[in-house]
Tab-separated table of C-alpha atoms in Angstrom:
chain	number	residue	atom	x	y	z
K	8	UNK	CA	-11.714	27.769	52.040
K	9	UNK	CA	-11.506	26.739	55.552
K	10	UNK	CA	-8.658	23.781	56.496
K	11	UNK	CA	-9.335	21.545	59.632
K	12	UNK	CA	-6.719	19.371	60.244
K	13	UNK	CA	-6.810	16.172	62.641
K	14	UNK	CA	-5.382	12.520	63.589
K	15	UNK	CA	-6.572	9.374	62.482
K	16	UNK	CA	-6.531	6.503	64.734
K	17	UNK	CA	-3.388	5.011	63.764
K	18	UNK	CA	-1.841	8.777	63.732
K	19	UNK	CA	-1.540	9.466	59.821
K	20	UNK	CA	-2.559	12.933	59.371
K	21	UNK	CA	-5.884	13.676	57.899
K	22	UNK	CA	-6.941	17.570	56.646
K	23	UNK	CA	-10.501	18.860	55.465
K	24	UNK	CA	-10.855	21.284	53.102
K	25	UNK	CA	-14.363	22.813	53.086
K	26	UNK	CA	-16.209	25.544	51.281
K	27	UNK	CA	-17.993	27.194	53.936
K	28	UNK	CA	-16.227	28.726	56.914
K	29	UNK	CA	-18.756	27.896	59.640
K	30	UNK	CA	-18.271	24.160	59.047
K	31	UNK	CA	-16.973	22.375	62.008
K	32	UNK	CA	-14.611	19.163	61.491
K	33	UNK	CA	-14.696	17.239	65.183
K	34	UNK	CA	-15.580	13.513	64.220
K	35	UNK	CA	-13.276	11.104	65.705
K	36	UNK	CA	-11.977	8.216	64.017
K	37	UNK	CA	-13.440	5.221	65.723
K	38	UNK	CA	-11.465	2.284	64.005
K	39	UNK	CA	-8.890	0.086	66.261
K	40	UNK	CA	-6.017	0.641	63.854
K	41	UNK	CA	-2.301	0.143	64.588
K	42	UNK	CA	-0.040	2.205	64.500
K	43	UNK	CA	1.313	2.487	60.640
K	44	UNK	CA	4.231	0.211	59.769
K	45	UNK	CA	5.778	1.139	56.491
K	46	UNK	CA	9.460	-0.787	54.525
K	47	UNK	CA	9.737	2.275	51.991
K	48	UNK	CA	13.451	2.194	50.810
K	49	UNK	CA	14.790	4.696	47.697
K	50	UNK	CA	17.961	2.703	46.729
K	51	UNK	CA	19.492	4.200	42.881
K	52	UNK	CA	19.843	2.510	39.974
K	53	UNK	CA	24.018	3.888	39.272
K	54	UNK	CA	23.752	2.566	35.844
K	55	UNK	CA	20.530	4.469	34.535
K	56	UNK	CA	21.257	7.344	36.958
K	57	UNK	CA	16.997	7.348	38.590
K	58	UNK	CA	16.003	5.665	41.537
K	59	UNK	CA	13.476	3.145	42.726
K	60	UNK	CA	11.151	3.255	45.547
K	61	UNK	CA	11.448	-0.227	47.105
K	62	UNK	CA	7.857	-0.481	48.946
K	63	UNK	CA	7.124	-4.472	50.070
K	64	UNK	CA	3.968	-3.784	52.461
K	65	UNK	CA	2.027	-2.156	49.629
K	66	UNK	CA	1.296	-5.596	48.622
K	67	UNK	CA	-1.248	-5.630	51.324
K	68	UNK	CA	-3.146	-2.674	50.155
K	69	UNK	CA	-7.246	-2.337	49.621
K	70	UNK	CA	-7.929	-3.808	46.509
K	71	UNK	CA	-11.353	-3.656	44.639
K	72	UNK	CA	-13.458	-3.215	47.418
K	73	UNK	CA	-17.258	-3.512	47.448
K	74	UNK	CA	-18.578	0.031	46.621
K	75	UNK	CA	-20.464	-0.549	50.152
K	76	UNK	CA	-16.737	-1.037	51.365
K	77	UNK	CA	-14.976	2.378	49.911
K	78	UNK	CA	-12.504	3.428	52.502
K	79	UNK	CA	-12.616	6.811	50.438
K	80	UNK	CA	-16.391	7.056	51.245
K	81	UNK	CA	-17.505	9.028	54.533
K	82	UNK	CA	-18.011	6.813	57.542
K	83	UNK	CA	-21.786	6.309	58.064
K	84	UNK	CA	-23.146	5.001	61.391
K	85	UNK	CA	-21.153	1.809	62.211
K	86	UNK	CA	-19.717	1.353	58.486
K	87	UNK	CA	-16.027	3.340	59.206
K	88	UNK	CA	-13.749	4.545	56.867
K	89	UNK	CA	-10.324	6.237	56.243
K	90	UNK	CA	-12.852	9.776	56.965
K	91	UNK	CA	-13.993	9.918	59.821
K	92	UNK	CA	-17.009	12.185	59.793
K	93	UNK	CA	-20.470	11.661	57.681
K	94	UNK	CA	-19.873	14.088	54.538
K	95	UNK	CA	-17.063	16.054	53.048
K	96	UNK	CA	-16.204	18.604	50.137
K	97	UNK	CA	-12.134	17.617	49.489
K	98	UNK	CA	-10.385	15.800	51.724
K	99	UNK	CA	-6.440	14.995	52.018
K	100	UNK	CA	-4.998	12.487	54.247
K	101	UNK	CA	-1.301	10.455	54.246
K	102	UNK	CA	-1.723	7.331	52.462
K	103	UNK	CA	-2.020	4.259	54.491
K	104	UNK	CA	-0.069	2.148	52.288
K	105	UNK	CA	3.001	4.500	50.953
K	106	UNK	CA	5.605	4.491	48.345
K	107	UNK	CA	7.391	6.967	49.847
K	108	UNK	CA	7.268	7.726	53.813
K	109	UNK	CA	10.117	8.899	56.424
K	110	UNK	CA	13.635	9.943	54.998
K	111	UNK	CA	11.991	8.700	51.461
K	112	UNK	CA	9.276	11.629	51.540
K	113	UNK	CA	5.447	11.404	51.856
K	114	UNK	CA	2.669	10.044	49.868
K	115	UNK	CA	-0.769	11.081	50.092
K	116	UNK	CA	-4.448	10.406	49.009
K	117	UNK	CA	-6.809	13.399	47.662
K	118	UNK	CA	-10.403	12.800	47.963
K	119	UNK	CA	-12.066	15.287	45.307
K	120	UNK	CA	-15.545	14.681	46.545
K	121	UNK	CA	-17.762	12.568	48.809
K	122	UNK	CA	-19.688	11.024	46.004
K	123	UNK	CA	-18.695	7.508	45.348
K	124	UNK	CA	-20.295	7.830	41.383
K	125	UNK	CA	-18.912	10.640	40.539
K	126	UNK	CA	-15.420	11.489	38.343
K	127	UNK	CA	-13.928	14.703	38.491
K	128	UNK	CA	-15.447	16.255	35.223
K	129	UNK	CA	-18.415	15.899	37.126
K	130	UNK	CA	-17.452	18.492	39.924
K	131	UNK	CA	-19.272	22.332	40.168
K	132	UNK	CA	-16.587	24.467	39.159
K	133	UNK	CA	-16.330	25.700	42.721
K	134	UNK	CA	-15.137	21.945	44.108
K	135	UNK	CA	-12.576	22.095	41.009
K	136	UNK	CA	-11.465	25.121	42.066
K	137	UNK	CA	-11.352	23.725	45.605
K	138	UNK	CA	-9.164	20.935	44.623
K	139	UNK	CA	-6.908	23.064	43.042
K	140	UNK	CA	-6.577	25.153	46.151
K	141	UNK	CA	-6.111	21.802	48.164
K	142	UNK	CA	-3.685	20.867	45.764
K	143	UNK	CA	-1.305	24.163	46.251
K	144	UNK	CA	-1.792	24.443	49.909
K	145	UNK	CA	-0.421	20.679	50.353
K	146	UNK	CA	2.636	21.287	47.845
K	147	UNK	CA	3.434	24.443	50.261
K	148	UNK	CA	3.586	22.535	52.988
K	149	UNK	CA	5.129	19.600	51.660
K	150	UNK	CA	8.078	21.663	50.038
K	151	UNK	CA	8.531	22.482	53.478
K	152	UNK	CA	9.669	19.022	54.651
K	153	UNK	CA	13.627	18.640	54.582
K	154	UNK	CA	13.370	15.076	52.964
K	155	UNK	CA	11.678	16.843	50.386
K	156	UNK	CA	12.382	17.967	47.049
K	157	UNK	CA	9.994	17.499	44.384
K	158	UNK	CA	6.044	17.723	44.877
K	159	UNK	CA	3.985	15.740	42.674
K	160	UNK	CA	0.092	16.055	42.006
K	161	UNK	CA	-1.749	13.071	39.962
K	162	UNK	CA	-4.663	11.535	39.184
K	163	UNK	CA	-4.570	7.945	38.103
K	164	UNK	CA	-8.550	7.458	36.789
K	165	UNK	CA	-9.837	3.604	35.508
K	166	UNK	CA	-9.191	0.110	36.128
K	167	UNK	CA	-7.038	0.122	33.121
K	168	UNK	CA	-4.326	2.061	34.485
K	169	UNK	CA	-4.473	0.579	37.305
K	170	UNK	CA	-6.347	1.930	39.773
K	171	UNK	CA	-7.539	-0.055	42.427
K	172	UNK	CA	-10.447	1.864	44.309
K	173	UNK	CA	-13.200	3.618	42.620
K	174	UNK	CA	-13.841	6.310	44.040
K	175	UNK	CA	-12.922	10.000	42.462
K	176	UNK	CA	-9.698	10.509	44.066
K	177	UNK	CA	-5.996	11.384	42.902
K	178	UNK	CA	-2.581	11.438	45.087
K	179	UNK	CA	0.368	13.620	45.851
K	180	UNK	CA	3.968	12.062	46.231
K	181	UNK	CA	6.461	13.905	47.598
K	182	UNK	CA	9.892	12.785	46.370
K	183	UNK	CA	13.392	13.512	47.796
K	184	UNK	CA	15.527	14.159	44.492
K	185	UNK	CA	14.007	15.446	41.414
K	186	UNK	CA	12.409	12.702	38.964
K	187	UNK	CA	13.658	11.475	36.137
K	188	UNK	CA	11.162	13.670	33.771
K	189	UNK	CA	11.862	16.822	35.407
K	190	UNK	CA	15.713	16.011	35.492
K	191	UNK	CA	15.338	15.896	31.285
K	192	UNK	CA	13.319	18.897	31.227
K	193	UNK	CA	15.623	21.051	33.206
K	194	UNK	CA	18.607	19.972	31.111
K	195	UNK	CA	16.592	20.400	27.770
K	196	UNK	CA	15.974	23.285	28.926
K	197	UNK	CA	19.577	24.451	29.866
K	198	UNK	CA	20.774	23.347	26.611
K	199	UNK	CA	18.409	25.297	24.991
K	200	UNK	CA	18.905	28.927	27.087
K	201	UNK	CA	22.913	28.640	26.063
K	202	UNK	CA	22.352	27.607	22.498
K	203	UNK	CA	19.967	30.787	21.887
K	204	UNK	CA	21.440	33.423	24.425
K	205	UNK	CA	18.624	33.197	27.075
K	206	UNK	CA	15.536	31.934	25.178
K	207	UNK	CA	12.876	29.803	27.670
K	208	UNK	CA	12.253	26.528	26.275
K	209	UNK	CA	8.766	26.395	27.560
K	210	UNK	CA	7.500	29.529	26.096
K	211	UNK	CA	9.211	29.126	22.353
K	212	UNK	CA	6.959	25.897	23.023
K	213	UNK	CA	3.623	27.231	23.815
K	214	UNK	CA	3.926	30.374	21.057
K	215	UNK	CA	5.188	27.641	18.444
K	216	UNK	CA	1.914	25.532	19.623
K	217	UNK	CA	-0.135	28.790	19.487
K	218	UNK	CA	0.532	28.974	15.952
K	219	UNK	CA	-0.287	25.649	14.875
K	220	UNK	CA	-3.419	23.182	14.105
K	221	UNK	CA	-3.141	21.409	17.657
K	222	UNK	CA	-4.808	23.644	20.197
K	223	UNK	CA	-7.570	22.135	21.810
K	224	UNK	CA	-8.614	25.097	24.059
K	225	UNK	CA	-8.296	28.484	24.992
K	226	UNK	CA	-8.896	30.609	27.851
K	227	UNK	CA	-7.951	33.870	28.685
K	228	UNK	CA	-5.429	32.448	30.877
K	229	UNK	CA	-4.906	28.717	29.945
K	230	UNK	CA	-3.683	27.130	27.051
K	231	UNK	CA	-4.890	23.553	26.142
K	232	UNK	CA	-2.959	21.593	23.060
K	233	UNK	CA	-1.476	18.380	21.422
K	234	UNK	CA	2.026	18.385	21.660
K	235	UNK	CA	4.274	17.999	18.851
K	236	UNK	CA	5.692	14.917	19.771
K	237	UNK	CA	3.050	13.381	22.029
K	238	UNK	CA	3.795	9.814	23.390
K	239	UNK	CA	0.366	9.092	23.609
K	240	UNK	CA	-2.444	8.235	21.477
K	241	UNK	CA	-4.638	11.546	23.295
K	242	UNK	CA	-2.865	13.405	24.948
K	243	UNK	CA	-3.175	16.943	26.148
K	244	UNK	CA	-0.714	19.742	27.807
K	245	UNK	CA	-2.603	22.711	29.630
K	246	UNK	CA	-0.269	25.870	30.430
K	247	UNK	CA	-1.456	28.656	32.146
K	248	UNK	CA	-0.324	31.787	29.118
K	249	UNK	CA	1.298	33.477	32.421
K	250	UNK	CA	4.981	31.383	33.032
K	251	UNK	CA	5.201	30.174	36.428
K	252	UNK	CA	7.194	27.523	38.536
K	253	UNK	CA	4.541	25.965	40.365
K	254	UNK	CA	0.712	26.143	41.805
K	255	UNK	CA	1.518	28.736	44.355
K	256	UNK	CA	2.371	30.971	42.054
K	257	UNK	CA	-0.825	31.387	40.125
K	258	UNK	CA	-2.812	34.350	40.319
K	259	UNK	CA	-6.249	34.647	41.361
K	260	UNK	CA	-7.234	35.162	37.536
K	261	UNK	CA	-5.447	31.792	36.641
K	262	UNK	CA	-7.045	30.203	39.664
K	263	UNK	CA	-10.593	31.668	39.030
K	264	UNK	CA	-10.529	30.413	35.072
K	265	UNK	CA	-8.902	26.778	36.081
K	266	UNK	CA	-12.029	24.859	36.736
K	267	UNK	CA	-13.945	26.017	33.154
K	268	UNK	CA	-11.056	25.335	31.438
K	269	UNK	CA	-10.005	22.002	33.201
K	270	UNK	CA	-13.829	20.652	33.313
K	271	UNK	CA	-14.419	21.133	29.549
K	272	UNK	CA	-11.178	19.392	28.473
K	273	UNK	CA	-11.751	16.557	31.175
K	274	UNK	CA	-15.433	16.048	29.480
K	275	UNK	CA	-14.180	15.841	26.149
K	276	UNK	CA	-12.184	13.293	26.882
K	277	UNK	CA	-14.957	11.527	28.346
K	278	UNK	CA	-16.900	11.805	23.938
K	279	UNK	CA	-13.557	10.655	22.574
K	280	UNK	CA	-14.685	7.584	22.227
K	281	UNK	CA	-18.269	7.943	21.365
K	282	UNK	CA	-21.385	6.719	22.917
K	283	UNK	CA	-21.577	3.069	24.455
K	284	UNK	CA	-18.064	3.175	25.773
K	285	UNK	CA	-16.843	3.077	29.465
K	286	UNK	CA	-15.558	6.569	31.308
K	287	UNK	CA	-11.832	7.332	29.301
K	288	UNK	CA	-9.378	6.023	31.234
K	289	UNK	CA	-6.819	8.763	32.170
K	290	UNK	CA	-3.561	10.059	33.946
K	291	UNK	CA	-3.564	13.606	35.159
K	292	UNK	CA	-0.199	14.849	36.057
K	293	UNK	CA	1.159	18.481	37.256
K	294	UNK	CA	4.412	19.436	36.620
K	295	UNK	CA	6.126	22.031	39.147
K	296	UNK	CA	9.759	22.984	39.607
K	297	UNK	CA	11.649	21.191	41.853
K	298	UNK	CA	12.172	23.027	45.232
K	299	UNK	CA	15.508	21.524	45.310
K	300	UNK	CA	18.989	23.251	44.295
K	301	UNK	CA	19.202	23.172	40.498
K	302	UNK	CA	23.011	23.477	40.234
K	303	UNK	CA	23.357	20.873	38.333
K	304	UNK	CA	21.271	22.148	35.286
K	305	UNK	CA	23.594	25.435	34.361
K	306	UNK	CA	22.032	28.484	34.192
K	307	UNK	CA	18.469	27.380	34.669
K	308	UNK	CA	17.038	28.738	37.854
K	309	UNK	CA	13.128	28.119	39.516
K	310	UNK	CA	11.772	30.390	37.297
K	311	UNK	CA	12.788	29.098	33.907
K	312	UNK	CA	10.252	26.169	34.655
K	313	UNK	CA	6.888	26.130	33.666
K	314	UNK	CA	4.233	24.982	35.272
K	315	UNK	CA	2.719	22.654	33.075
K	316	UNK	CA	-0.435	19.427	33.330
K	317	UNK	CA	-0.238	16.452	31.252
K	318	UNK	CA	-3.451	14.621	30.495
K	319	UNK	CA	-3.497	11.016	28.580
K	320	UNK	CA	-5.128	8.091	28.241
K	321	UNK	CA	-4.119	4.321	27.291
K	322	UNK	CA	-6.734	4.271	25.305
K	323	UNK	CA	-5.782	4.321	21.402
K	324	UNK	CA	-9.246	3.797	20.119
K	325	UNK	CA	-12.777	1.732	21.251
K	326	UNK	CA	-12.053	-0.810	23.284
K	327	UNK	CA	-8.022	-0.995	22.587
K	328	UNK	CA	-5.815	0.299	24.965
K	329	UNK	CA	-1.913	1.452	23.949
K	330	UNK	CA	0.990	-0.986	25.893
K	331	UNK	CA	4.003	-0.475	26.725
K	332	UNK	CA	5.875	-3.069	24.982
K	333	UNK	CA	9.363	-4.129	24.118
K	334	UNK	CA	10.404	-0.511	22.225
K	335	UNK	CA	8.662	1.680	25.076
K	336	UNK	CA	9.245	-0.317	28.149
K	337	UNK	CA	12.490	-1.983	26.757
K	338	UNK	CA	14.082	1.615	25.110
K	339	UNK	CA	11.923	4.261	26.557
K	340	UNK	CA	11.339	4.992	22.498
K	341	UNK	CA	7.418	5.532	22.508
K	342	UNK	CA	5.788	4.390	19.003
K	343	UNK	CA	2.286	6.746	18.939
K	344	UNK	CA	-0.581	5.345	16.660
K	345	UNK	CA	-2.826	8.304	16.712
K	346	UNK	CA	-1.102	11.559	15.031
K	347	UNK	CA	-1.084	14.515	16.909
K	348	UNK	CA	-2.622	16.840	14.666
K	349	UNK	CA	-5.815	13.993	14.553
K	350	UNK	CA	-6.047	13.933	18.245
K	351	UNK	CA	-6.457	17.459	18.363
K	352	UNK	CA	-8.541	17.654	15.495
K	353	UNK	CA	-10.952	15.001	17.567
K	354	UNK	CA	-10.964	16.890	20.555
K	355	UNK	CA	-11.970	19.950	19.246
K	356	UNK	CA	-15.082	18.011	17.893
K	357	UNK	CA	-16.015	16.625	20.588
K	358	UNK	CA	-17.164	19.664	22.233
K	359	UNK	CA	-19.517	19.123	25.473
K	360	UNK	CA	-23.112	20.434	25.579
């Protein structure tokens, strides 16, 4: 992998991340942009205990452009975009319109390939493998940052959940406390390490998942499956079998198996549904430790966490998506039509050619 990193007009860093060494990364952003004017503000909510990121100028962000539009897409002749030169393999610049910027951390935008019309299940497993390298190199760097503590990698895929540019991309926020979701995990798993004398949570999880009907897939090194109690109508946890805290601490054998594992799972989401209906709509989320102090969660240090990604969809079944209504968004109390053990059961058949 070679990294080539370089200024965009308005200053917002912008980084290559190519295959071959020998390519060289000199095109000059020719747009006459501003400088970059963000309002993000964190302010925390004392009664619920989580904080909000109050962002007013993303109202003006790109939305729904014209495919011939794409700011994602490489600039060609006079038709400029957020990249400056004419092709790319992954590319990973700070996001024009930020939740999070300054004191409040960083927010970025991942471009997973050049190809307007493509979705990441249809990468070679060396780009996959490429974004995951892009994807641990930027949460090293970005757990370097003092206003940072938590490093967040996502992929928001399909109108339906909202996204609001086509093109195969995902993003990487870079909070300054630990989230809510990772806050519940560390204490659930502190509660559970002093109620059995030192047992990890995470791996009583995947062994107990090992031995049941909801595994989806399994690699020599990864571990796909339904969870117990998932919140969603399809949704899937991948673990690498090796406990770790976060992407820079896979080995190359984890790293080298990613892309066959992650490919297959991300095309049989794509059959779920059966022929006829539009790409699945999905979330893609990787959860690393914090890189924060962890005092507050007794006894649970970096290395009790495990590295974990949660894939879902809003999707329930053909041509119905799954709200969040009064008892979700009202209670947080998820209400999951599809059982587990069926979702499983469905991916498993779903198997791609």
């Amino acid at each position: 992998m070679k990294k080539t990193s370089t200024l965009l007009a308005d200053g917002r860093e912008l980084i290559y991340y190519d295959l071959r060494d020998d390519t060289v990364r000199d095109a000059v952003d020719r747009r006459p942009l501003d400088r970059t004017i963000t309002t993000s503000e964190v302010r925390r909510d004392v009664l619920l205990g989580d904080s909000v990121a109050i962002a007013s100028h993303r109202q003006g962000r790109t939305y729904h452009p014209p495919a011939d539009e794409c700011p994602l897409c490489p600039t060609r002749g006079e038709r400029l975009s957020e990249i400056p030169d004419s092709s790319y393999d992954v590319v990973v610049f700070e996001n024009r319109f930020p939740s999070l910027a300054g004191d409040s951390g960083r927010c970025e935008v991942v471009c997973f390939t050049s190809d307007h019309d493509a979705s990441f299940a249809d990468l070679t497993g060396e780009q996959a493998r490429l974004v995951l390298d892009a994807w641990t190199d930027r949460t090293s760097e970005l757990s370097h940052l003092p206003s940072v503590e938590q490093v967040f990698c996502f992929e928001n895929r399909g109108e339906e959940i909202g996204v609001t540019l086509g093109h195969p991309h995902g993003q990487i926020y870079a909070y300054p406390f630990t989230t809510p979701r990772t806050a519940l995990m560390l204490r659930s798993l502190a509660a559970h390490k002093e109620a059995t004398g030192g047992e990890n949570l995470f791996d009583a999880i995947v062994e107990q998942e090992l031995a049941g009907e909801r595994v989806v897939l399994e690699g020599e090194h990864w571990l796909a499956f339904v969870p117990y109690a998932a919140h969603w109508p399809y949704e899937v946890h991948l673990y690498p079998r090796r406990r770790v805290p976060d992407l820079l601490a896979l080995d190359e054998a984890a790293r080298t198996e990613f892309p066959q594992i992650y490919l297959e799972l991300l095309r049989r989401f794509d059959r779920i549904f059966g022929e006829g209906e539009s790409p699945t709509p999905y979330i893609a989320a990787w959860h690393q430790a914090p890189f924060g102090a962890l005092e507050e969660f007794d006894g649970v240090t970096r290395d009790d966490f495990a590295l974990h990604l949660e894939l879902f969809t809003i999707r329930r079944t053909s041509g119905k998506l799954k709200f969040l209504a009064g008892s979700e968004s009202g209670m947080s109390v998820f209400i999951n039509d599809v059982p587990p053990e069926r979702a499983a059961e469905r991916l498993r058949e779903v198997a791609s050619s």
